[in-house]
Amino acid sequence: MSTLEIKDLHVSIDTEQGTKEILKGVSLTIKTGETHAIMGPNGSGKSTLASTIAGHPRYNVTSGSITLDGEDVLAMTVDQRARAGLFLAMQYPVEVPGVSMTNFLRTAKTAIDGEAPKLRTWTKDVKAAMAQLRIDADFTQRNVNEGFSGGEKKRVEILQLELFKPKFAILDETDSGLDVDALKVVSEGVNRAHAEGNMGTLLITHYTRILRYIKPEFVHVFVDGQVVEEGGPELADRLEEEGYDRYATGAGAATIAAADAAAQA
Amino acid sequence: MTDVTTEKARIGAPSAQPFINGFTEEGESLSPLNAAESKSPLAGDAVKRHSHGGGVGIPDSSRAGRLSSYKLADFKPLTGMEEDWRFTPLKRLRGLHTEVLNGAAPSVAVTGPDSVRIESVGRDDARIGSAAIPEDRVSANAWENFTEATVITVPAEVQVDGEVSVLLTGQGTDASAQHLVIVAEKFSKSVVVLDHQGTAVVSENVEIVVEDGAQLTVISLQEWNDDAVHASSQQVKLGRDAKFKHIVVSLGGDLVRVTPSARFTAPGAEVELFGLYFADAGQHLEQRLFVDHAVANCKSNVLYKGALQGRNAHTVWVGDVLIRKEAEGTDTYEANRNLVLTDGARADSVPNLEIETGLIAGAGHASATGRFDDEHLFYLMARGIPEKVARRLVVRGFLNEIIQQIKVPAIEERLTAAVERELAATDN
């Protein structure tokens, strides 16, 4: 059983107009076996949270903490975080020219496990995982993400999720840009990884569509860098019907949060 | 990658738009006066406006106008101000441009199938001068001083299994001259590897003839010792429907300057020019190529990739592609990519494209010099790969695109290992 704990996280980025605060105090605790959905309108800071957990250099943590089983994640380098068991399925996976998928997958697996995978079982595992995600076998010979379609890139992210077996998977808008068939295939992959029982999942999404295939126990609504509402799966259903309109930005959002808090008390 | 410039022209499709004033469908309208002076549209008045100084006797600013001669005396002593020498540290040429090149030339050992003819000939052999004319003083100096040449002939219609290997081993630091001729006769198919090793101070002329319908690959490896100085003019002449692939790999040596040129003499021919270079601290690796589209319906594709690391590592790439007025239906693309791995290194990259006719299939040029792409690095590190390993993975991948073109497994393996050694040499 592992715990990923985010406490009062404040994150800013440097822009040409100066420093801009994006996350304004986010707290969240995820345990092994749980699936949390983070939902919110564009620009609410969902992806910033994902990238910050992974350690993207663009984001500066100004205060707050992220810990994995009590270990300070913020003190770790990007690769140390991945080796500690955090996996970010990226919204826009980058193309790495000249590095073949085979080479990349094996190098990453070796780094994460601390030893090279046994060649025969590894090749078999990769083939089987690719087949389940309906990725053509010849992708292993191609360069990482090079020339892949949007849907293919997302499937390859989930392929890595299944092969690397992280403690926590952060899926950054993995559903965006997928057609229904691809969405099903990708969701099945996440569910398979989850079903092994050793992973917690943080699912970041703009739409409720993917929640038909991946069932979260917890739903958090992000607006303007803060969690404005939290609840169970029923909250997602409500969002599907009503959209994000009822969360006015700025002061309005705070009012709703306060009202909801008062109602709950 | 940062500082990317890319230009791609696709001209020739019929256009409903009126032509720009002064231009016809075939390009700039030249006054009869200019046309009379030269068949190059960049000569005459136009050149005087663009040249540095101008006036009678000033070389043409078009690549076509560069002086070429077998006589050393026709080339003025170098000052370092010349367009084609402005990046080269002349002091480090160790006399290749000033001395009589009478030192012992690198020894030549050729191995290959019996079907290939290997001869050692004197200066008066008829094949000397069949593909090349020196285009600079150092090349002309070698031409005037070489005493014997190696001629490699792949007879007509012979398909050579395996490669012809030419091992050139340096004999010391006395300035010397070398001459090689490679003839791929009609409809032959072969691969020739020029493998430069040891210590030498040498100016080399390589003449390459690819006759009608022949297919030839020439791989020139420069794995010299650290103190070697090497200038190599490698000129190829292509016949009808000939195919030529050229791969230049420069890793070793203090100063290496390779100047390949490809000239089309009949339609339907194709050249691919590839290059890989990896410069360490203090090394100067220069490559200047010229593709002369003088006839119609030929293709050329150029890709050079380089990595640099360490203080005063310097690479130069200049790619001149000329599409003459007669060369309708030309399809050409040239690109150079450099990856700067540490501070203190310098990569110069100059893609030049001259187009004298609009009736072409395509013409493009591109150049990019950058540091590591941080997003590549982040992606790999986010998968648990340590930074050092990730950087090597990217460099290896970057250069592998050229190594993959070689298609001679033993050499591919050797170069992969050499790149690994370069990467291990400094902490990347």
mmCIF file of C-alpha atoms in Angstrom, chain B residues 105-320:
data_model
loop_
_atom_site.group_PDB
_atom_site.id
_atom_site.type_symbol
_atom_site.label_atom_id
_atom_site.label_comp_id
_atom_site.label_asym_id
_atom_site.label_seq_id
_atom_site.Cartn_x
_atom_site.Cartn_y
_atom_site.Cartn_z
ATOM 1 C CA ALA B 105 51.753 10.076 -49.064
ATOM 2 C CA PRO B 106 49.604 7.745 -46.994
ATOM 3 C CA SER B 107 50.120 4.142 -48.082
ATOM 4 C CA VAL B 108 47.302 2.622 -50.095
ATOM 5 C CA ALA B 109 46.154 -0.956 -49.559
ATOM 6 C CA VAL B 110 43.149 -2.057 -51.582
ATOM 7 C CA THR B 111 41.240 -5.246 -50.904
ATOM 8 C CA GLY B 112 38.192 -6.405 -52.791
ATOM 9 C CA PRO B 113 36.787 -9.039 -55.075
ATOM 10 C CA ASP B 114 38.858 -10.143 -58.087
ATOM 11 C CA SER B 115 36.334 -8.660 -60.462
ATOM 12 C CA VAL B 116 37.541 -5.184 -59.482
ATOM 13 C CA ARG B 117 40.645 -3.836 -61.262
ATOM 14 C CA ILE B 118 43.224 -2.089 -59.109
ATOM 15 C CA GLU B 119 46.124 -0.258 -60.718
ATOM 16 C CA SER B 120 48.872 2.072 -59.707
ATOM 17 C CA VAL B 121 49.556 4.549 -62.488
ATOM 18 C CA GLY B 122 51.728 7.556 -63.269
ATOM 19 C CA ARG B 123 50.664 11.146 -63.801
ATOM 20 C CA ASP B 124 50.297 10.663 -67.560
ATOM 21 C CA ASP B 125 47.527 8.074 -67.311
ATOM 22 C CA ALA B 126 44.517 8.997 -69.437
ATOM 23 C CA ARG B 127 42.105 8.609 -66.569
ATOM 24 C CA ILE B 128 43.747 11.344 -64.534
ATOM 25 C CA GLY B 129 41.544 14.390 -64.873
ATOM 26 C CA SER B 130 38.541 12.426 -66.093
ATOM 27 C CA ALA B 131 36.230 13.662 -63.335
ATOM 28 C CA ALA B 132 37.877 16.523 -61.508
ATOM 29 C CA ILE B 133 39.496 19.912 -61.848
ATOM 30 C CA PRO B 134 40.896 21.454 -58.672
ATOM 31 C CA GLU B 135 38.690 24.190 -57.297
ATOM 32 C CA ASP B 136 41.025 25.562 -54.701
ATOM 33 C CA ARG B 137 44.732 26.108 -54.081
ATOM 34 C CA VAL B 138 45.248 23.155 -51.753
ATOM 35 C CA SER B 139 43.649 20.751 -54.211
ATOM 36 C CA ALA B 140 45.699 22.216 -57.088
ATOM 37 C CA ASN B 141 48.837 21.874 -54.987
ATOM 38 C CA ALA B 142 48.168 18.144 -54.606
ATOM 39 C CA TRP B 143 47.442 17.849 -58.305
ATOM 40 C CA GLU B 144 50.769 19.397 -59.189
ATOM 41 C CA ASN B 145 52.738 17.273 -56.735
ATOM 42 C CA PHE B 146 51.367 13.735 -56.736
ATOM 43 C CA THR B 147 53.690 11.157 -58.282
ATOM 44 C CA GLU B 148 51.477 8.159 -58.593
ATOM 45 C CA ALA B 149 47.749 7.488 -58.485
ATOM 46 C CA THR B 150 45.622 4.523 -57.562
ATOM 47 C CA VAL B 151 42.911 3.694 -60.066
ATOM 48 C CA ILE B 152 40.062 1.418 -59.039
ATOM 49 C CA THR B 153 37.808 0.218 -61.830
ATOM 50 C CA VAL B 154 34.560 -1.675 -61.476
ATOM 51 C CA PRO B 155 34.070 -3.197 -64.933
ATOM 52 C CA ALA B 156 30.856 -2.760 -66.878
ATOM 53 C CA GLU B 157 27.838 -4.710 -65.686
ATOM 54 C CA VAL B 158 29.719 -6.222 -62.744
ATOM 55 C CA GLN B 159 27.846 -6.349 -59.473
ATOM 56 C CA VAL B 160 30.384 -6.478 -56.686
ATOM 57 C CA ASP B 161 29.522 -8.567 -53.646
ATOM 58 C CA GLY B 162 30.906 -7.002 -50.511
ATOM 59 C CA GLU B 163 32.827 -3.776 -50.541
ATOM 60 C CA VAL B 164 36.100 -2.603 -52.023
ATOM 61 C CA SER B 165 38.163 -1.464 -49.083
ATOM 62 C CA VAL B 166 40.888 1.156 -49.533
ATOM 63 C CA LEU B 167 43.015 1.555 -46.426
ATOM 64 C CA LEU B 168 44.997 4.795 -46.446
ATOM 65 C CA THR B 169 47.543 4.894 -43.645
ATOM 66 C CA GLY B 170 49.347 8.125 -42.866
ATOM 67 C CA GLN B 171 53.170 8.098 -43.054
ATOM 68 C CA GLY B 172 53.941 11.060 -40.827
ATOM 69 C CA THR B 173 53.684 14.821 -40.765
ATOM 70 C CA ASP B 174 55.547 15.808 -43.951
ATOM 71 C CA ALA B 175 53.068 17.575 -46.220
ATOM 72 C CA SER B 176 52.075 15.170 -48.983
ATOM 73 C CA ALA B 177 49.817 14.727 -52.016
ATOM 74 C CA GLN B 178 47.492 11.848 -52.804
ATOM 75 C CA HIS B 179 45.504 10.928 -55.883
ATOM 76 C CA LEU B 180 42.782 8.330 -56.321
ATOM 77 C CA VAL B 181 40.503 7.568 -59.262
ATOM 78 C CA ILE B 182 37.411 5.425 -58.958
ATOM 79 C CA VAL B 183 35.604 4.411 -62.123
ATOM 80 C CA ALA B 184 32.258 2.652 -61.980
ATOM 81 C CA GLU B 185 31.707 1.514 -65.544
ATOM 82 C CA LYS B 186 28.312 1.229 -67.202
ATOM 83 C CA PHE B 187 25.637 -0.665 -65.269
ATOM 84 C CA SER B 188 28.029 -1.819 -62.561
ATOM 85 C CA LYS B 189 27.079 -1.831 -58.903
ATOM 86 C CA SER B 190 29.589 -1.443 -56.075
ATOM 87 C CA VAL B 191 30.597 0.009 -52.740
ATOM 88 C CA VAL B 192 34.040 1.561 -52.151
ATOM 89 C CA VAL B 193 35.294 2.471 -48.683
ATOM 90 C CA LEU B 194 38.124 4.970 -48.224
ATOM 91 C CA ASP B 195 39.450 4.374 -44.760
ATOM 92 C CA HIS B 196 41.829 7.113 -43.577
ATOM 93 C CA GLN B 197 43.915 6.271 -40.517
ATOM 94 C CA GLY B 198 47.130 7.179 -38.746
ATOM 95 C CA THR B 199 48.986 10.466 -38.872
ATOM 96 C CA ALA B 200 49.296 12.439 -42.071
ATOM 97 C CA VAL B 201 49.437 15.940 -43.468
ATOM 98 C CA VAL B 202 47.889 15.349 -46.848
ATOM 99 C CA SER B 203 45.985 17.002 -49.632
ATOM 100 C CA GLU B 204 44.010 14.410 -51.517
ATOM 101 C CA ASN B 205 42.142 14.457 -54.801
ATOM 102 C CA VAL B 206 39.582 11.729 -55.371
ATOM 103 C CA GLU B 207 38.097 11.521 -58.845
ATOM 104 C CA ILE B 208 34.964 9.477 -59.203
ATOM 105 C CA VAL B 209 33.310 8.553 -62.490
ATOM 106 C CA VAL B 210 29.893 6.954 -62.412
ATOM 107 C CA GLU B 211 29.070 5.919 -65.951
ATOM 108 C CA ASP B 212 25.613 5.497 -67.473
ATOM 109 C CA GLY B 213 23.312 3.328 -65.370
ATOM 110 C CA ALA B 214 25.991 2.514 -62.791
ATOM 111 C CA GLN B 215 25.359 2.535 -59.068
ATOM 112 C CA LEU B 216 28.199 3.446 -56.763
ATOM 113 C CA THR B 217 28.487 4.126 -53.056
ATOM 114 C CA VAL B 218 31.652 5.785 -51.757
ATOM 115 C CA ILE B 219 32.182 5.944 -48.013
ATOM 116 C CA SER B 220 35.015 8.181 -46.853
ATOM 117 C CA LEU B 221 36.012 7.576 -43.245
ATOM 118 C CA GLN B 222 38.313 10.010 -41.491
ATOM 119 C CA GLU B 223 39.412 8.281 -38.307
ATOM 120 C CA TRP B 224 42.815 9.943 -38.205
ATOM 121 C CA ASN B 225 45.050 10.367 -35.194
ATOM 122 C CA ASP B 226 44.668 13.629 -33.294
ATOM 123 C CA ASP B 227 47.530 15.383 -35.107
ATOM 124 C CA ALA B 228 46.467 14.671 -38.691
ATOM 125 C CA VAL B 229 45.677 17.384 -41.253
ATOM 126 C CA HIS B 230 43.628 16.331 -44.242
ATOM 127 C CA ALA B 231 42.136 18.233 -47.167
ATOM 128 C CA SER B 232 40.144 16.059 -49.513
ATOM 129 C CA SER B 233 38.512 17.136 -52.748
ATOM 130 C CA GLN B 234 36.172 14.376 -53.878
ATOM 131 C CA GLN B 235 34.636 15.117 -57.237
ATOM 132 C CA VAL B 236 32.134 12.915 -58.969
ATOM 133 C CA LYS B 237 30.883 13.018 -62.544
ATOM 134 C CA LEU B 238 27.625 11.230 -63.261
ATOM 135 C CA GLY B 239 26.378 9.749 -66.520
ATOM 136 C CA ARG B 240 22.818 9.116 -67.632
ATOM 137 C CA ASP B 241 20.640 7.364 -65.026
ATOM 138 C CA ALA B 242 23.665 6.879 -62.770
ATOM 139 C CA LYS B 243 23.177 6.645 -59.021
ATOM 140 C CA PHE B 244 25.777 7.789 -56.542
ATOM 141 C CA LYS B 245 25.718 7.700 -52.789
ATOM 142 C CA HIS B 246 28.437 9.450 -50.837
ATOM 143 C CA ILE B 247 28.929 9.183 -47.089
ATOM 144 C CA VAL B 248 31.565 11.306 -45.382
ATOM 145 C CA VAL B 249 32.369 10.454 -41.778
ATOM 146 C CA SER B 250 34.872 12.697 -39.994
ATOM 147 C CA LEU B 251 35.767 11.817 -36.429
ATOM 148 C CA GLY B 252 39.547 12.084 -36.030
ATOM 149 C CA GLY B 253 42.262 14.565 -36.984
ATOM 150 C CA ASP B 254 43.238 18.070 -35.962
ATOM 151 C CA LEU B 255 41.903 19.662 -39.143
ATOM 152 C CA VAL B 256 39.845 17.826 -41.726
ATOM 153 C CA ARG B 257 38.325 19.590 -44.708
ATOM 154 C CA VAL B 258 36.330 17.523 -47.167
ATOM 155 C CA THR B 259 34.963 19.165 -50.297
ATOM 156 C CA PRO B 260 32.721 16.854 -52.308
ATOM 157 C CA SER B 261 31.240 18.002 -55.612
ATOM 158 C CA ALA B 262 28.781 16.214 -57.823
ATOM 159 C CA ARG B 263 28.291 17.086 -61.461
ATOM 160 C CA PHE B 264 25.503 15.790 -63.629
ATOM 161 C CA THR B 265 26.375 15.366 -67.295
ATOM 162 C CA ALA B 266 23.217 13.597 -68.508
ATOM 163 C CA PRO B 267 19.619 13.381 -67.374
ATOM 164 C CA GLY B 268 18.084 10.843 -65.004
ATOM 165 C CA ALA B 269 20.946 10.653 -62.520
ATOM 166 C CA GLU B 270 20.654 10.785 -58.776
ATOM 167 C CA VAL B 271 23.029 11.649 -55.933
ATOM 168 C CA GLU B 272 22.654 11.245 -52.217
ATOM 169 C CA LEU B 273 25.285 12.989 -50.127
ATOM 170 C CA PHE B 274 25.418 12.140 -46.468
ATOM 171 C CA GLY B 275 27.804 13.230 -43.777
ATOM 172 C CA LEU B 276 28.465 12.648 -40.120
ATOM 173 C CA TYR B 277 30.992 14.505 -38.007
ATOM 174 C CA PHE B 278 31.771 14.604 -34.320
ATOM 175 C CA ALA B 279 34.164 17.328 -33.212
ATOM 176 C CA ASP B 280 35.933 17.267 -29.869
ATOM 177 C CA ALA B 281 37.797 20.076 -28.101
ATOM 178 C CA GLY B 282 40.116 21.897 -30.497
ATOM 179 C CA GLN B 283 39.135 19.923 -33.592
ATOM 180 C CA HIS B 284 38.254 21.667 -36.847
ATOM 181 C CA LEU B 285 36.025 19.578 -39.108
ATOM 182 C CA GLU B 286 34.889 21.254 -42.289
ATOM 183 C CA GLN B 287 32.702 20.055 -45.130
ATOM 184 C CA ARG B 288 31.837 22.025 -48.220
ATOM 185 C CA LEU B 289 29.814 20.406 -50.887
ATOM 186 C CA PHE B 290 28.668 21.407 -54.311
ATOM 187 C CA VAL B 291 25.916 19.857 -56.378
ATOM 188 C CA ASP B 292 25.876 21.136 -59.942
ATOM 189 C CA HIS B 293 22.561 20.527 -61.654
ATOM 190 C CA ALA B 294 23.685 21.331 -65.172
ATOM 191 C CA VAL B 295 21.247 19.059 -67.020
ATOM 192 C CA ALA B 296 17.561 18.279 -66.768
ATOM 193 C CA ASN B 297 15.713 15.760 -64.628
ATOM 194 C CA CYS B 298 18.311 14.867 -62.026
ATOM 195 C CA LYS B 299 17.832 14.442 -58.310
ATOM 196 C CA SER B 300 19.959 15.280 -55.327
ATOM 197 C CA ASN B 301 19.449 14.792 -51.630
ATOM 198 C CA VAL B 302 21.906 16.029 -49.020
ATOM 199 C CA LEU B 303 21.915 15.432 -45.279
ATOM 200 C CA TYR B 304 24.856 16.162 -42.979
ATOM 201 C CA LYS B 305 24.641 15.780 -39.239
ATOM 202 C CA GLY B 306 27.200 16.818 -36.684
ATOM 203 C CA ALA B 307 27.795 16.779 -32.959
ATOM 204 C CA LEU B 308 30.230 19.045 -31.131
ATOM 205 C CA GLN B 309 31.678 18.932 -27.663
ATOM 206 C CA GLY B 310 34.455 20.681 -25.801
ATOM 207 C CA ARG B 311 36.252 24.002 -25.987
ATOM 208 C CA ASN B 312 36.968 25.277 -29.485
ATOM 209 C CA ALA B 313 35.438 22.303 -31.206
ATOM 210 C CA HIS B 314 34.575 23.829 -34.566
ATOM 211 C CA THR B 315 32.555 22.434 -37.427
ATOM 212 C CA VAL B 316 31.761 24.034 -40.742
ATOM 213 C CA TRP B 317 29.181 22.924 -43.247
ATOM 214 C CA VAL B 318 28.609 24.799 -46.478
ATOM 215 C CA GLY B 319 26.209 23.298 -48.978
ATOM 216 C CA ASP B 320 26.127 24.848 -52.442
#
